[in-house]
XYZ file of C-alpha atoms in Angstrom:
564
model
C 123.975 108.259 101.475
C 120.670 107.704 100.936
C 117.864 106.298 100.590
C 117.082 103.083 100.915
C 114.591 104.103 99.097
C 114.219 108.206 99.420
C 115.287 111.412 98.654
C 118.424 111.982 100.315
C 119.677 108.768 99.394
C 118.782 105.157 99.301
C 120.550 101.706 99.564
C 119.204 100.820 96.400
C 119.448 96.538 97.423
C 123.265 96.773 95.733
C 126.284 97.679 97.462
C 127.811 99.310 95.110
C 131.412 100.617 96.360
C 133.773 102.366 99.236
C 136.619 104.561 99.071
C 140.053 104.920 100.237
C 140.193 108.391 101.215
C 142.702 111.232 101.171
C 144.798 112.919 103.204
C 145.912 116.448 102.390
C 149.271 118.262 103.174
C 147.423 121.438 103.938
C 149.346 125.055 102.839
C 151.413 123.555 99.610
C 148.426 121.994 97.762
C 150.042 118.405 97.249
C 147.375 115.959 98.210
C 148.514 112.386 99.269
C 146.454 109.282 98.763
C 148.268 106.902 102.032
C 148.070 102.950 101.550
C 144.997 101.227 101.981
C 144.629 98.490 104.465
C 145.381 96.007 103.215
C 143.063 92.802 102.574
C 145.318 89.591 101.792
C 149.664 89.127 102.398
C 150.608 90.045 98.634
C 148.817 93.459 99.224
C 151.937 94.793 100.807
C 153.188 94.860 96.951
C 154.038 98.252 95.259
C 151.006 99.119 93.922
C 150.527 98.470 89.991
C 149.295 100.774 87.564
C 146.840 99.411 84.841
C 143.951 97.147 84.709
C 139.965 97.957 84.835
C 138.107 96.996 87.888
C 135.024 94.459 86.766
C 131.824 94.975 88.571
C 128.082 95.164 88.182
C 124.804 96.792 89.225
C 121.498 95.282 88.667
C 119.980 98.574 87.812
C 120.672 101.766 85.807
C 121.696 105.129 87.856
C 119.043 107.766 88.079
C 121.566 110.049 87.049
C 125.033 111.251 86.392
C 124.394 114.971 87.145
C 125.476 115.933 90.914
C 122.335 117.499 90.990
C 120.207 114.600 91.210
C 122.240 112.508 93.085
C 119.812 110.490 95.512
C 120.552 107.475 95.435
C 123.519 105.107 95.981
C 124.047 103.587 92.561
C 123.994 107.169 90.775
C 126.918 108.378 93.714
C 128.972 105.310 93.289
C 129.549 106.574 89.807
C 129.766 109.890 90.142
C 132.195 110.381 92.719
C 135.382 108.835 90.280
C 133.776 111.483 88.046
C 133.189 114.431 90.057
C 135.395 116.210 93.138
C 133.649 119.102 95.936
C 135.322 120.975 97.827
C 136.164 118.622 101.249
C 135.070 115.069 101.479
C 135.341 112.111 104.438
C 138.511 111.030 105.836
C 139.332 106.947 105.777
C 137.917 107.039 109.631
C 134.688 108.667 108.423
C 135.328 110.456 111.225
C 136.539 113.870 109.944
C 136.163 116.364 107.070
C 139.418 116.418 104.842
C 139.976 119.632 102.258
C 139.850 117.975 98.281
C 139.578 120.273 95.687
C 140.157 123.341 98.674
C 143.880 123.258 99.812
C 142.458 123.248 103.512
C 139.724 123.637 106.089
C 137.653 127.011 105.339
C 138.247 129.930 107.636
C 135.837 130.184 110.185
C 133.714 134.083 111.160
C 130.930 135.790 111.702
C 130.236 133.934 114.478
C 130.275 130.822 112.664
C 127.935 131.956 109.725
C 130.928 132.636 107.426
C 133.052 130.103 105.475
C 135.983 130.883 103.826
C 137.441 128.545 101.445
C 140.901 128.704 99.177
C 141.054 126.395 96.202
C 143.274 124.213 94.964
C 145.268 125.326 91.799
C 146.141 124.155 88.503
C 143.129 121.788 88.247
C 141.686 121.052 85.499
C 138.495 119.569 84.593
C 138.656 116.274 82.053
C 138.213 118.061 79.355
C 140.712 120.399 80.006
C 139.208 123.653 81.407
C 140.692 125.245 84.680
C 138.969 125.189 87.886
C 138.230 128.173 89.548
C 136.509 129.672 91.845
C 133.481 130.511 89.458
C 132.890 126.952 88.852
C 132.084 126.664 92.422
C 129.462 129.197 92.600
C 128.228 128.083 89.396
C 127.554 124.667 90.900
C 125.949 126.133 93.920
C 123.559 128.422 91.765
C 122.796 125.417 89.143
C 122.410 123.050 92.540
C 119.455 125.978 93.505
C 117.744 126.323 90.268
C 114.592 126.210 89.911
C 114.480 124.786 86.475
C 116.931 121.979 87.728
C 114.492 120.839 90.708
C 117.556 119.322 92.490
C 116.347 116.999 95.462
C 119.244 118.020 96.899
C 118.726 121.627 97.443
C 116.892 121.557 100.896
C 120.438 120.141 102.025
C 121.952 123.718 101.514
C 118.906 125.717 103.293
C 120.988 127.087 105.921
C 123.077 128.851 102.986
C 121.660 132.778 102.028
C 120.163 133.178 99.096
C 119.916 129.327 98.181
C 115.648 128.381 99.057
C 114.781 132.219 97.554
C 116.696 131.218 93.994
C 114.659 127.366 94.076
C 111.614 128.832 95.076
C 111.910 131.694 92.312
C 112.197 134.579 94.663
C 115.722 135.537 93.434
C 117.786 134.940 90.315
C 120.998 133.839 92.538
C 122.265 132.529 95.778
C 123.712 135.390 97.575
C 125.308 133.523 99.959
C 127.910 131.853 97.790
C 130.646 134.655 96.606
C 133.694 134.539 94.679
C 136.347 136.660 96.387
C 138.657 135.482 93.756
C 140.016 133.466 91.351
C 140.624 130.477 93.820
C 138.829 131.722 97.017
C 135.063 131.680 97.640
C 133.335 132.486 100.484
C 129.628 131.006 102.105
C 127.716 132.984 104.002
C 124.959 131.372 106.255
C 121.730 132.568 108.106
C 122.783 131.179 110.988
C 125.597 128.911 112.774
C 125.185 125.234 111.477
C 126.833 122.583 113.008
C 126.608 119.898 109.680
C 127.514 122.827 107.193
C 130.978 120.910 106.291
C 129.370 117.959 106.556
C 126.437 118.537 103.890
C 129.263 119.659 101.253
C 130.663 116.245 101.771
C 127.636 115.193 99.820
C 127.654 114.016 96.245
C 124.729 117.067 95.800
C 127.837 119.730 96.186
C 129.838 118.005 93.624
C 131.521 121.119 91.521
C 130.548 120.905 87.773
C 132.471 122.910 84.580
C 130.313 126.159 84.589
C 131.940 126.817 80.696
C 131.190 123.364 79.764
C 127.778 122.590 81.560
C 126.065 125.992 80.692
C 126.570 125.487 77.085
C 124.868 122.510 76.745
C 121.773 122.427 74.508
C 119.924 120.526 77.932
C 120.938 120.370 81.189
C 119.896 116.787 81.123
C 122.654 116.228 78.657
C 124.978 116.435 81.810
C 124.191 113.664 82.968
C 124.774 111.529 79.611
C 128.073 113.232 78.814
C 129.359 114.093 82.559
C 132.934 116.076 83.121
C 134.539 116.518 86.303
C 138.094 116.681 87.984
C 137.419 113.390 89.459
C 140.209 110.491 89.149
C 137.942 108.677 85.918
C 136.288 109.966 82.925
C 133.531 108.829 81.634
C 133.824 106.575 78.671
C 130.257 105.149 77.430
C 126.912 104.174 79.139
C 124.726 101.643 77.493
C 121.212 101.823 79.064
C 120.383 98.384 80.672
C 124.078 96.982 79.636
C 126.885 98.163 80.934
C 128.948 101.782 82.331
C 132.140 102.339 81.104
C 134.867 105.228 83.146
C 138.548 105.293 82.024
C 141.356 107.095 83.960
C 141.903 110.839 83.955
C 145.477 110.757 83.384
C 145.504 114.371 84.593
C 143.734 113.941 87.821
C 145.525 116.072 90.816
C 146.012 113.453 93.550
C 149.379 111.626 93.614
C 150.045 108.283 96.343
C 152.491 108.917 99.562
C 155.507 107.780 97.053
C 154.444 110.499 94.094
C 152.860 107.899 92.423
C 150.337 109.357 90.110
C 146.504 108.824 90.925
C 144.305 106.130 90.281
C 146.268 103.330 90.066
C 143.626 101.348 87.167
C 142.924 101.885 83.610
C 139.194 102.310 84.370
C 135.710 100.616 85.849
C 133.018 98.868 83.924
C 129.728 98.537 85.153
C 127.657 95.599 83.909
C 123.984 96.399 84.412
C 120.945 94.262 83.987
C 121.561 91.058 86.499
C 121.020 90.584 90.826
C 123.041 89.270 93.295
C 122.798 85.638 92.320
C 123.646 86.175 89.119
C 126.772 88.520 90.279
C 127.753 85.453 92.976
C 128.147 83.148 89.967
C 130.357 85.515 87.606
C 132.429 85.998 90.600
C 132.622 82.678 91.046
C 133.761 82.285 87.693
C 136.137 85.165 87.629
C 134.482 86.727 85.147
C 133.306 89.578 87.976
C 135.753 91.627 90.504
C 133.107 92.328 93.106
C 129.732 90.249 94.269
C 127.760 90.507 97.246
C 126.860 86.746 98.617
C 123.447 85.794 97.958
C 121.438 84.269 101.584
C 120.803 81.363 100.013
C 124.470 81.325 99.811
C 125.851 83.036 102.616
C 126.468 79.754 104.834
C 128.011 77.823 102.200
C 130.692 80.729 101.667
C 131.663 81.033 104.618
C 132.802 77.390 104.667
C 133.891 77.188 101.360
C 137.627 77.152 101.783
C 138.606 78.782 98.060
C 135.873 81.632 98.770
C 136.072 82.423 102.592
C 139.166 84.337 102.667
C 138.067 86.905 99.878
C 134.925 87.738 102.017
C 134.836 91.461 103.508
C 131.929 92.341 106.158
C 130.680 95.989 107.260
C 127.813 96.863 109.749
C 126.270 99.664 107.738
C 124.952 103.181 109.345
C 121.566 102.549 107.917
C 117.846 101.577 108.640
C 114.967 99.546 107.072
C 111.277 100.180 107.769
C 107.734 100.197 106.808
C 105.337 103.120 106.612
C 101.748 104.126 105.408
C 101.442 107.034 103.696
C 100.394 109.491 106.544
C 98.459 111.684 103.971
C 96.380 109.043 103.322
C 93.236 106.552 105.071
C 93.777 105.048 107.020
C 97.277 105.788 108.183
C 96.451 108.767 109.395
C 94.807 107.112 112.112
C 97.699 106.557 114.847
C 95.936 103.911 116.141
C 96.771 101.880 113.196
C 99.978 102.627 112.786
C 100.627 101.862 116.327
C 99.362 98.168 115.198
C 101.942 97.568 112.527
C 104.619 98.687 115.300
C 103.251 95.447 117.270
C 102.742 93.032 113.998
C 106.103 92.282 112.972
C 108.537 89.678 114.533
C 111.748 91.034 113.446
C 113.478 87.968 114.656
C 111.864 85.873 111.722
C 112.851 88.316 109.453
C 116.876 87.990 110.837
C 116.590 84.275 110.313
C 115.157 85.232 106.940
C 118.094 86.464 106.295
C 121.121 84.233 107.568
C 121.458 86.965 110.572
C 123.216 89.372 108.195
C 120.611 92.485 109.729
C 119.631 93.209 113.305
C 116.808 93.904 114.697
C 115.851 97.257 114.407
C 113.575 99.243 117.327
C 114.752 102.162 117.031
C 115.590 105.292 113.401
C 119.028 105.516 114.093
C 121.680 102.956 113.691
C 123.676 101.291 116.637
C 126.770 103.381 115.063
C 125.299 106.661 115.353
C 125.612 109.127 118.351
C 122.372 108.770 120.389
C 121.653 105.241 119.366
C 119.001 103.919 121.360
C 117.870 100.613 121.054
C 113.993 100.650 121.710
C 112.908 104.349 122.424
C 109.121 103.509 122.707
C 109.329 100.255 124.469
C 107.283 98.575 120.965
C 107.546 94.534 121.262
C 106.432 92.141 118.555
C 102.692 91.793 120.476
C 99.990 90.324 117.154
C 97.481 90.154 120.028
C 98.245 94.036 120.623
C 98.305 94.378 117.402
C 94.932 93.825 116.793
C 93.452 95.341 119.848
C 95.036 98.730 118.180
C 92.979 98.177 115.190
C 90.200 97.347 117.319
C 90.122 100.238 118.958
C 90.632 102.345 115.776
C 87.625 101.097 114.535
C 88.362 98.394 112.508
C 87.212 95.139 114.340
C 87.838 93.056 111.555
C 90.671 94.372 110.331
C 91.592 96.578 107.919
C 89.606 96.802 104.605
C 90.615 96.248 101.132
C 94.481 95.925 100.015
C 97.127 98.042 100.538
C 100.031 98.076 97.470
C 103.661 98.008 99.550
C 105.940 99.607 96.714
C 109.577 98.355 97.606
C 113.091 98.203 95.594
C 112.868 94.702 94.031
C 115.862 92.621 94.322
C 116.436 88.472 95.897
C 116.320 89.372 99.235
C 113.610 92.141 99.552
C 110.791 89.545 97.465
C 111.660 87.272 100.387
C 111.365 89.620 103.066
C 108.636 91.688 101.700
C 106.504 88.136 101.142
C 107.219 87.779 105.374
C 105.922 90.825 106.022
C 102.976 90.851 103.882
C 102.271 87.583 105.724
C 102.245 88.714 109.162
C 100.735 91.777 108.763
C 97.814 89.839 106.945
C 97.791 87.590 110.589
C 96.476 90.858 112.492
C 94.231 92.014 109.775
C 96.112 93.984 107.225
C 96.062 92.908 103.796
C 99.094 94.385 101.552
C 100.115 93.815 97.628
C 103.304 93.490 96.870
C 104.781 96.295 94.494
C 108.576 95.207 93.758
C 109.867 98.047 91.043
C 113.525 98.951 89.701
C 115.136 101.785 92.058
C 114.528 104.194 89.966
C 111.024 103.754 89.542
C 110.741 103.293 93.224
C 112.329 106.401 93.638
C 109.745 108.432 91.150
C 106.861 107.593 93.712
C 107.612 107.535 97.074
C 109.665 111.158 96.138
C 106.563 112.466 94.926
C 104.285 111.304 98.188
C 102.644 108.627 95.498
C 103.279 105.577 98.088
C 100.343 103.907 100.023
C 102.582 101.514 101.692
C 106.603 101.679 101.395
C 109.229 99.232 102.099
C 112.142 101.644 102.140
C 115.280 102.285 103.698
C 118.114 104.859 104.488
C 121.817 104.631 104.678
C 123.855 107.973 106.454
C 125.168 111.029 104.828
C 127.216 111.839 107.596
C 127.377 110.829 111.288
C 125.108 112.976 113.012
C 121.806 112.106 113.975
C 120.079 115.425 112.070
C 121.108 113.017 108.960
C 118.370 110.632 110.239
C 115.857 112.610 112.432
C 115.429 115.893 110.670
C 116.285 114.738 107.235
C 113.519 112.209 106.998
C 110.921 113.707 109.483
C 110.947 117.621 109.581
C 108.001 118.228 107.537
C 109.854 120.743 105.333
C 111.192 117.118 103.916
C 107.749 116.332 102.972
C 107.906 114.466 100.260
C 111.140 113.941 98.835
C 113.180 112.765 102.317
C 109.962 112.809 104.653
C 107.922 110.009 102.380
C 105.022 108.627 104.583
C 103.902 112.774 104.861
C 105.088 112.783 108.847
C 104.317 115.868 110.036
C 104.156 116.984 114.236
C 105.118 120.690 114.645
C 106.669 120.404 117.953
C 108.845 117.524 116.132
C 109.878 120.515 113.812
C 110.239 123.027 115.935
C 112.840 121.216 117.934
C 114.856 119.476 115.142
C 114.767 123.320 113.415
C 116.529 124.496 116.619
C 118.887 121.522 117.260
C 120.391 121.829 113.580
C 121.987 124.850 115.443
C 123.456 123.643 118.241
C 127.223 123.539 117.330
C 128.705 120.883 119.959
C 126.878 117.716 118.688
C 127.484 116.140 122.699
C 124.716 118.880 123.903
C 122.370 118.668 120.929
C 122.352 114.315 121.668
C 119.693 114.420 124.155
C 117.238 116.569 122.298
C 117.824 114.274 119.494
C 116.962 110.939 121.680
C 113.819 112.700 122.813
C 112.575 113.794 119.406
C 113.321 109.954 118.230
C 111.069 108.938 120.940
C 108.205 111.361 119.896
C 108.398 110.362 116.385
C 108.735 106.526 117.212
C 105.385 107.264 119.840
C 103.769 109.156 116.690
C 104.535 105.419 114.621
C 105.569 107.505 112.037
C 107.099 103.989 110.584
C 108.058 100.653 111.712
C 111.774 100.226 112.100
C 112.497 96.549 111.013
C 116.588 95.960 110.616
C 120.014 97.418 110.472
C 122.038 96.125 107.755
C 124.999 93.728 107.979
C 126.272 93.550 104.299
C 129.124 91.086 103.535
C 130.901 90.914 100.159
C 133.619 89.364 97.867
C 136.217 90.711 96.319
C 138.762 88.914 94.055
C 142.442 88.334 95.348
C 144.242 90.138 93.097
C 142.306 93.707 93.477
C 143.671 95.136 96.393
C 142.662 98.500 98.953
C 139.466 97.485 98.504
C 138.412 98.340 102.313
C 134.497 99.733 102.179
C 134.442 103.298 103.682
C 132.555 103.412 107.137
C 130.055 106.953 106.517
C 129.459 105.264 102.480
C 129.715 101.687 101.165
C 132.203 102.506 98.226
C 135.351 101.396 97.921
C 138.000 104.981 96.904
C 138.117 103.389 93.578
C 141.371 106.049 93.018
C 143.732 103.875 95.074
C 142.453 100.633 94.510
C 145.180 98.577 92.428
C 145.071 95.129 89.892
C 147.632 92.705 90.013
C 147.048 91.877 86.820
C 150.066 88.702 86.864
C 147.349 87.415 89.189
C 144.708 87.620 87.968
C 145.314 85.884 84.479
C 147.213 83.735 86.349
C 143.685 82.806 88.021
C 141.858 83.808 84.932
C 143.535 81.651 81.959
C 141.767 79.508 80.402
């Protein structure tokens, strides 16, 4: 979901959660929740209910509020909180109805969406769900006043740009046709419509609740939802407290009401090495493995088994700001695409990333692996800057801002190194995520050290998200812009059979890649632990959350492990 470090989204350096989705009996309303795979022999247990899940994030959330949900630490919370209206199936494969009772109804030539809701939900604090709530969210998500990052996600619905750029008081394209059914109308066919609503950004919020508060900012301190948790407490810097909605409207295949635990607490303030040792304690549910680590794990014999690995849909790179001396000489960029050796930074890292040559991931449709034919070349590298007019290299320093955490120092110090071997000298700016997310949002970057993990599966997530220069700044931060770039992405976000629109995708990669709009530098492989006794903890394959609803304790076992 998002950024790395942008807009849309970003990895924000902690891996933060997956779910175990849903699958809905569509025409009665009951919504099942089937068994999770299962991780060790005693998960084939009936699953328990009580217990609160222990885990950590090193930073604060940006937010709590739907509408400013950019980043992966701020939509690992707020989905247990909030519901929309369809979300990802356990394959991440396939859009599943949640709080509608099905699919929408399809016409107009594929510009209308019909969509009946789910009944008798209530929100946590006991309000009914209806359709008005939806179009309240939709209107709220386009407000001007709000200045949801977000918005640009719902373009292709009518009404929605005019209301956030002021030209009309609401989105005419989102209509209640009743209490439980609303309809979307589009401007034109669009094939990621369903998959956009997926997105924490269409998360429905209480229109009696939210619209009486003193500040809309006070949302995202005191959040309601229909989600399966409601939110307790949130210490700034210390910890994040949810507890479960006892009324939530998802039961398990057996009737079993949903979520299985008492609640989640976040502990905020501490890294990965930090997190390794808690877990290693059993103080701490969840821990990624720090690299210094990583080797020893894997052999320790008490540790190994409760390791889980995923090969994440995401990207790393480096950019200049385009807007800016002197990357907006190609020339230069094209050096930086020559400087690094992406092999040292693998070894770096205890080959848990891959070499990246190429935007999308190896997952995606139309991965390819090295587009432009770029090769790690320092004597190229310099020629480039030669030829741009800088003999002796680049002058001055150039601050890289990045999200500071173990692993990114180290790899940020590797980069700074060889970039300073062909001639350009960088500062390293290591900030908190959400400070990180404050400038390169706002086009404030010189140098970024940023990232992006997938919305959804389609390659308009990657391509047109983070280089059509109507993304410029929030998605599009280095300030890419080629008009033939957006003149094709524009008109392949409208090709409906994904298989066609591939090729046009490949060749716009290529262009953009040939433009060095950035330097691709690794694909993720994150690896994690997670104790014994929690179990249906798999990670979800489009976002690295565990579906914290059907995740169960068995809490014999763990103070069995845990006494004394």
């Amino acid at each position: 979901m998002k950024k790395l470090g942008t807009k849309k989204s970003a990895v924000a350096g902690v891996l933060a959660a997956s779910l175990l989705i849903v699958s809905v009996l569509s025409g009665c309303g009951q919504t099942t929740a089937p068994q999770a795979q299962q991780q060790s022999a005693s998960s084939s247990a009936t699953p328990q209910m009580g217990g609160v899940l222990r885990t950590w994030k090193q930073y604060d959330p940006k937010s709590l509020d739907p509408t400013d949900c950019g980043d992966t630490d701020s939509y690992d919370i707020q989905q247990n909180i909030y519901d929309g209206l369809v979300m990802w199936d356990k394959s991440g494969k396939e859009i599943v109805p949640d709080l509608a009772t099905a699919l929408p109804t399809i016409t107009n030539g594929g510009k209308t969406y019909t969509f009946q809701l789910r009944q008798g939900v209530t929100f946590q604090n006991g309000d009914p769900f209806t359709a008005a709530d939806v179009v309240y969210s939709f209107n709220r998500e386009a407000s001007k006043s709000i200045a949801s990052p977000g918005e640009s996600y719902f373009s292709m619905i009518k009404g929605m740009d005019d209301v956030f750029a002021g030209k009309a008081a609401t989105v005419s394209g989102v209509v209640e046709k009743g209490k439980y059914t609303v309809e979307f109308d589009l401007t034109q066919p669009t094939r990621t419509f369903l998959d956009v609503l997926a997105m924490p950004y269409a998360f429905i919020v209480d229109k009696k609740y939210t619209s009486a508060l003193p500040n809309q900012g006070d949302l995202s301190l005191h959040p309601i939802g229909t989600g399966p948790f409601m939110f307790k407490e949130w210490k700034k810097g210390q910890v994040i407290k949810l507890v479960r909605n006892p009324h939530y409207f998802l039961k398990d295949a057996q009737g079993r009401q949903l979520p299985y635990m008492d609640g989640i607490t976040w502990t905020l303030g501490y890294g990965n090495s930090v997190a390794y040792l808690k877990f290693k304690d059993k103080k701490q549910d969840f821990s990624l493995i720090p690299t210094s680590d990583y080797v020893s794990t894997l052999n320790d014999p008490n540790m190994k088994n409760d390791i889980t690995s995923l090969v994440e849909n995401d990207y790393f790179y480096i950019g200049g700001n385009i807007k800016k001396a002197p990357w907006n000489n190609k020339l230069v960029r094209q050096a930086m695409e020559y400087a690094i050796d992406k092999d040292a930074l693998v070894k770096l890292y205890n080959k848990r990333i891959v070499p990246a040559w190429s935007i999308l991931p190896p997952n995606m449709p139309g991965y390819q692996e090295n587009p432009s034919g770029y090769k790690y070349d320092p004597a190229k590298a310099k020629e480039l800057l030669k030829q741009a007019g800088y003999p002796n290299g680049l002058p001055g320093v150039h601050p890289m801002v990045y999200v500071k955490n173990d692993i990114r120092d180290v790899l940020a110090a590797n980069i700074q190194a060889q970039l300073a071997a062909v001639g350009i000298k960088i500062s390293l700016d290591g900030v908190p995520f959400p400070k990180y997310l404050d400038v390169v949002t706002k086009g404030q970057e010189d140098m970024v050290y940023g990232g992006w993990m997938q919305d959804y599966p389609d390659p308009d997530d990657f391509l047109n998200i983070l280089f059509n220069s109507n993304q410029i700044p929030s998605n599009n931060n280095v300030g890419y812009s080629n008009p033939a770039v957006d003149k094709q992405l524009n008109q392949l976000a409208s090709v409906t059979d994904l298989q066609k629109a591939i090729p046009g995708y490949q060749a716009v990669e290529k262009q953009i890649l040939d433009d060095a709009a950035i330097v691709p530098l690794y694909h993720d492989k994150e690896a994690y632990l997670i104790q014994p006794w929690v179990h249906n903890s798999q990670l979800h394959p489009v976002y690295p959350y565990f579906y914290y609803w059907t995740m169960w304790i068995d809490q014999k076992a763990e103070q069995a492990a845990t006494k004394g």
